PDB file of C-alpha atoms in Angstrom:
ATOM      1  CA  THR A 203     -47.988  21.469  -6.637  1.00 52.00           C
ATOM      2  CA  VAL A 204     -50.087  21.051  -3.002  1.00 56.00           C
ATOM      3  CA  THR A 205     -53.851  20.892  -2.466  1.00 57.00           C
ATOM      4  CA  ALA A 206     -55.934  20.570   0.321  1.00 58.00           C
ATOM      5  CA  THR A 207     -59.370  20.857   0.994  1.00 61.00           C
ATOM      6  CA  GLU A 208     -61.627  22.051   3.785  1.00 63.00           C
ATOM      7  CA  GLY A 209     -64.702  21.103   4.543  1.00 62.00           C
ATOM      8  CA  ALA A 210     -66.144  22.169   7.978  1.00 64.00           C
ATOM      9  CA  ASN A 211     -70.025  23.166   8.975  1.00 66.00           C
ATOM     10  CA  GLY A 212     -70.761  22.277   5.117  1.00 60.00           C
ATOM     11  CA  SER A 213     -68.639  24.917   3.547  1.00 64.00           C
ATOM     12  CA  THR A 214     -65.602  23.671   0.942  1.00 65.00           C
ATOM     13  CA  ALA A 215     -62.598  25.559   0.095  1.00 65.00           C
ATOM     14  CA  THR A 216     -59.854  24.454  -1.392  1.00 69.00           C
ATOM     15  CA  ALA A 217     -56.416  25.811  -2.142  1.00 72.00           C
ATOM     16  CA  SER A 218     -53.114  24.975  -3.907  1.00 75.00           C
ATOM     17  CA  ALA A 219     -49.593  25.773  -3.720  1.00 76.00           C
ATOM     18  CA  PHE A 220     -46.635  25.213  -5.508  1.00 79.00           C
ATOM     19  CA  LEU A 221     -43.590  24.364  -3.002  1.00 77.00           C
ATOM     20  CA  PRO A 222     -40.162  24.094  -4.956  1.00 83.00           C
ATOM     21  CA  ILE A 223     -37.853  21.651  -3.619  1.00 82.00           C
ATOM     22  CA  ALA A 224     -33.976  22.050  -3.189  1.00 79.00           C
ATOM     23  CA  ILE A 225     -32.346  18.804  -3.493  1.00 77.00           C
ATOM     24  CA  ASN A 226     -28.653  19.309  -2.839  1.00 81.00           C
ATOM     25  CA  ASN A 227     -25.601  16.858  -4.232  1.00 84.00           C
ATOM     26  CA  VAL A 228     -24.032  14.767  -1.921  1.00 89.00           C
ATOM     27  CA  ASN A 229     -19.923  14.318  -1.992  1.00 94.00           C
ATOM     28  CA  PRO A 230     -18.324  11.337  -3.083  1.00 96.00           C
ATOM     29  CA  THR A 231     -16.461   9.595  -0.083  1.00 96.00           C
ATOM     30  CA  ILE A 232     -13.219   8.172  -1.041  1.00 98.00           C
ATOM     31  CA  THR A 233     -13.293   4.654   1.049  1.00 97.00           C
ATOM     32  CA  ALA A 234      -9.744   3.317   0.416  1.00 97.00           C
ATOM     33  CA  VAL A 235      -6.769   4.254  -1.053  1.00 96.00           C
ATOM     34  CA  THR A 236      -3.983   1.344  -1.259  1.00 95.00           C
ATOM     35  CA  GLY A 237      -0.244   1.276  -2.074  1.00 95.00           C
ATOM     36  CA  PRO A 238       3.142   1.373  -0.015  1.00 95.00           C
ATOM     37  CA  ASN A 239       3.347   3.432   3.349  1.00 95.00           C
ATOM     38  CA  GLU A 240       7.215   3.345   2.363  1.00 93.00           C
ATOM     39  CA  TRP A 241       8.924   2.834  -0.708  1.00 93.00           C
ATOM     40  CA  VAL A 242      12.695   3.255  -3.188  1.00 91.00           C
ATOM     41  CA  PRO A 243      13.056   5.906  -5.706  1.00 91.00           C
ATOM     42  CA  TYR A 244      13.058   5.135  -9.393  1.00 89.00           C
ATOM     43  CA  GLN A 245      10.526   2.061  -8.958  1.00 90.00           C
ATOM     44  CA  VAL A 246       6.738   2.469 -10.110  1.00 92.00           C
ATOM     45  CA  PHE A 247       4.905   3.250  -6.886  1.00 94.00           C
ATOM     46  CA  PRO A 248       1.528   1.974  -7.222  1.00 96.00           C
ATOM     47  CA  LEU A 249      -1.736   3.438  -5.837  1.00 97.00           C
ATOM     48  CA  GLY A 250      -5.107   2.608  -5.618  1.00 97.00           C
ATOM     49  CA  VAL A 251      -8.314   4.296  -5.021  1.00 98.00           C
ATOM     50  CA  THR A 252     -11.863   3.139  -4.083  1.00 98.00           C
ATOM     51  CA  PHE A 253     -14.828   5.360  -3.734  1.00 97.00           C
ATOM     52  CA  SER A 254     -18.839   5.549  -3.861  1.00 96.00           C
ATOM     53  CA  ASP A 255     -21.375   8.263  -4.652  1.00 94.00           C
ATOM     54  CA  PRO A 256     -24.694   7.959  -3.186  1.00 90.00           C
ATOM     55  CA  GLY A 257     -25.780   9.354  -6.759  1.00 81.00           C
ATOM     56  CA  PHE A 258     -26.754   7.169  -9.892  1.00 76.00           C
ATOM     57  CA  ASN A 259     -27.710   7.728 -13.114  1.00 77.00           C
ATOM     58  CA  THR A 260     -24.756   7.506 -15.638  1.00 82.00           C
ATOM     59  CA  GLU A 261     -22.343   9.352 -13.207  1.00 87.00           C
ATOM     60  CA  SER A 262     -19.018  10.266 -14.121  1.00 93.00           C
ATOM     61  CA  PHE A 263     -15.888  11.079 -12.268  1.00 96.00           C
ATOM     62  CA  THR A 264     -12.475  12.983 -12.447  1.00 97.00           C
ATOM     63  CA  TYR A 265      -9.405  12.546 -10.082  1.00 98.00           C
ATOM     64  CA  SER A 266      -6.266  14.360  -9.112  1.00 98.00           C
ATOM     65  CA  ILE A 267      -3.497  13.490  -7.382  1.00 98.00           C
ATOM     66  CA  ALA A 268      -0.991  16.030  -5.860  1.00 98.00           C
ATOM     67  CA  TRP A 269       2.115  14.056  -5.385  1.00 97.00           C
ATOM     68  CA  GLY A 270       3.548  15.898  -2.531  1.00 97.00           C
ATOM     69  CA  ASP A 271       6.796  16.538  -4.992  1.00 96.00           C
ATOM     70  CA  GLY A 272       5.268  19.433  -6.755  1.00 96.00           C
ATOM     71  CA  THR A 273       3.844  16.955  -9.499  1.00 96.00           C
ATOM     72  CA  THR A 274       0.028  16.074 -10.321  1.00 96.00           C
ATOM     73  CA  SER A 275      -1.577  13.491 -12.117  1.00 96.00           C
ATOM     74  CA  ALA A 276      -5.200  13.818 -13.183  1.00 96.00           C
ATOM     75  CA  GLY A 277      -7.613  11.713 -15.730  1.00 96.00           C
ATOM     76  CA  SER A 278     -11.394  10.523 -15.851  1.00 96.00           C
ATOM     77  CA  VAL A 279     -12.775   7.422 -13.856  1.00 96.00           C
ATOM     78  CA  SER A 280     -13.345   5.153 -16.412  1.00 93.00           C
ATOM     79  CA  ASN A 281     -13.640   1.785 -14.070  1.00 95.00           C
ATOM     80  CA  VAL A 282     -17.404   3.064 -12.620  1.00 94.00           C
ATOM     81  CA  THR A 283     -20.382   1.008 -11.446  1.00 93.00           C
ATOM     82  CA  ASN A 284     -23.624   2.854 -12.032  1.00 91.00           C
ATOM     83  CA  GLY A 285     -26.001   2.511  -8.608  1.00 89.00           C
ATOM     84  CA  SER A 286     -29.407   2.732  -8.414  1.00 88.00           C
ATOM     85  CA  PHE A 287     -32.327   4.080  -5.829  1.00 87.00           C
ATOM     86  CA  GLY A 288     -30.833   2.545  -2.561  1.00 86.00           C
ATOM     87  CA  ALA A 289     -27.446   1.749  -3.967  1.00 90.00           C
ATOM     88  CA  ALA A 290     -24.394   3.669  -4.348  1.00 92.00           C
ATOM     89  CA  THR A 291     -22.583   4.161  -7.558  1.00 94.00           C
ATOM     90  CA  THR A 292     -19.036   3.074  -7.025  1.00 96.00           C
ATOM     91  CA  GLY A 293     -15.747   3.356  -8.637  1.00 96.00           C
ATOM     92  CA  GLN A 294     -11.576   2.525  -8.853  1.00 97.00           C
ATOM     93  CA  PHE A 295      -8.562   3.612 -10.343  1.00 97.00           C
ATOM     94  CA  SER A 296      -5.002   3.048 -10.550  1.00 97.00           C
ATOM     95  CA  VAL A 297      -2.177   5.095 -10.968  1.00 96.00           C
ATOM     96  CA  GLU A 298       1.615   4.316 -10.782  1.00 96.00           C
ATOM     97  CA  LYS A 299       4.380   7.280  -9.970  1.00 95.00           C
ATOM     98  CA  PHE A 300       8.061   7.411  -9.942  1.00 92.00           C
ATOM     99  CA  PHE A 301       9.472   9.213  -6.924  1.00 93.00           C
ATOM    100  CA  THR A 302      13.280  10.416  -7.836  1.00 91.00           C
ATOM    101  CA  ALA A 303      14.115  11.316  -4.679  1.00 92.00           C
ATOM    102  CA  SER A 304      13.990  10.168  -0.588  1.00 93.00           C
ATOM    103  CA  GLY A 305      12.012  11.755   1.425  1.00 95.00           C
ATOM    104  CA  THR A 306       8.495  12.249   3.284  1.00 97.00           C
ATOM    105  CA  TYR A 307       5.179  13.254   1.140  1.00 97.00           C
ATOM    106  CA  SER A 308       1.912  14.001   1.809  1.00 97.00           C
ATOM    107  CA  VAL A 309      -0.403  12.306  -1.333  1.00 97.00           C
ATOM    108  CA  VAL A 310      -3.716  14.171  -1.704  1.00 98.00           C
ATOM    109  CA  VAL A 311      -6.127  12.287  -3.537  1.00 98.00           C
ATOM    110  CA  THR A 312      -9.245  14.025  -5.073  1.00 98.00           C
ATOM    111  CA  VAL A 313     -12.067  12.630  -6.600  1.00 98.00           C
ATOM    112  CA  ARG A 314     -14.956  15.013  -8.290  1.00 97.00           C
ATOM    113  CA  ASP A 315     -18.455  13.998  -9.666  1.00 95.00           C
ATOM    114  CA  ASP A 316     -20.112  15.491 -12.099  1.00 92.00           C
ATOM    115  CA  ASP A 317     -22.715  17.526 -10.362  1.00 90.00           C
ATOM    116  CA  GLY A 318     -19.450  19.302  -7.975  1.00 92.00           C
ATOM    117  CA  GLY A 319     -19.338  17.238  -4.823  1.00 94.00           C
ATOM    118  CA  VAL A 320     -15.644  16.407  -4.012  1.00 97.00           C
ATOM    119  CA  ALA A 321     -13.634  14.014  -1.557  1.00 97.00           C
ATOM    120  CA  THR A 322     -10.459  14.273  -0.822  1.00 98.00           C
ATOM    121  CA  PHE A 323      -8.057  12.073   1.245  1.00 98.00           C
ATOM    122  CA  THR A 324      -4.167  12.491   2.394  1.00 97.00           C
ATOM    123  CA  LYS A 325      -1.881   9.728   2.308  1.00 96.00           C
ATOM    124  CA  THR A 326       1.549   9.939   3.875  1.00 96.00           C
ATOM    125  CA  ILE A 327       4.612   7.820   2.224  1.00 96.00           C
ATOM    126  CA  VAL A 328       7.871   7.655   2.822  1.00 96.00           C
ATOM    127  CA  ILE A 329      10.517   7.098   0.427  1.00 94.00           C
ATOM    128  CA  LYS A 330      13.646   5.682   1.294  1.00 91.00           C
ATOM    129  CA  THR A 331      16.726   4.487  -0.189  1.00 81.00           C
ATOM    130  CA  GLY A 332      17.779   0.911   0.329  1.00 65.00           C
ATOM    131  CA  VAL A 333      15.609  -2.470   0.650  1.00 56.00           C
ATOM    132  CA  ILE A 334      11.705  -1.990   2.175  1.00 54.00           C
ATOM    133  CA  ASN A 335      11.328  -4.985   4.208  1.00 53.00           C
ATOM    134  CA  PRO A 336       7.890  -5.178   6.037  1.00 53.00           C
ATOM    135  CA  GLY A 337       8.947  -7.874   8.580  1.00 50.00           C
ATOM    136  CA  PRO A 338       7.053 -11.138   8.922  1.00 52.00           C
ATOM    137  CA  ASP A 339       4.098 -10.574  11.057  1.00 50.00           C
ATOM    138  CA  SER A 340       2.983  -7.666   8.647  1.00 44.00           C
ATOM    139  CA  PRO A 341      -0.546  -8.160   6.959  1.00 45.00           C
ATOM    140  CA  ASN A 342      -0.006  -6.498   4.106  1.00 44.00           C
ATOM    141  CA  PRO A 343       3.656  -5.557   3.344  1.00 46.00           C
ATOM    142  CA  PHE A 344       1.948  -2.730   1.176  1.00 47.00           C
ATOM    143  CA  GLY A 345       0.519  -1.248   3.576  1.00 46.00           C
ATOM    144  CA  ASP A 346      -3.099  -0.493   2.816  1.00 44.00           C
ATOM    145  CA  THR A 347      -4.512   2.253   4.214  1.00 43.00           C
ATOM    146  CA  THR A 348      -8.267   2.471   4.537  1.00 41.00           C
ATOM    147  CA  PRO A 349      -9.663   6.214   5.581  1.00 44.00           C
ATOM    148  CA  PRO A 350     -11.649   5.852   8.955  1.00 39.00           C
TER     149      PRO A 350
END
């Protein structure tokens, strides 16, 4: 409710009005997706995801991963640090996958907050037969990917 008072020329008038304010949810942001860019079939493929969300006060999140081979993974995120006014909520989770065939896969990671916000990130990985050698000049042999 907003109240305004005007007092000109010795007279006084007061008016009040109710002004509804809509506060929209802000989507979470995937801040990093880590895991190898190249891998071999039948070995455990590790994928790590971190994200943030400007919401706070006991936030909850779910994730889904479309692995690009017709399979999916999904679950609730248990590693969440709730934010406060001016500090975002953060979370992270890790999953593992066995690829059974060589090929190039577009892995789509989706994070959803409890208010309906959604973030997605796509990581391309190549599954090759043989040994993966990152080379001596590689800063990270697992090819971490950080979204822009």
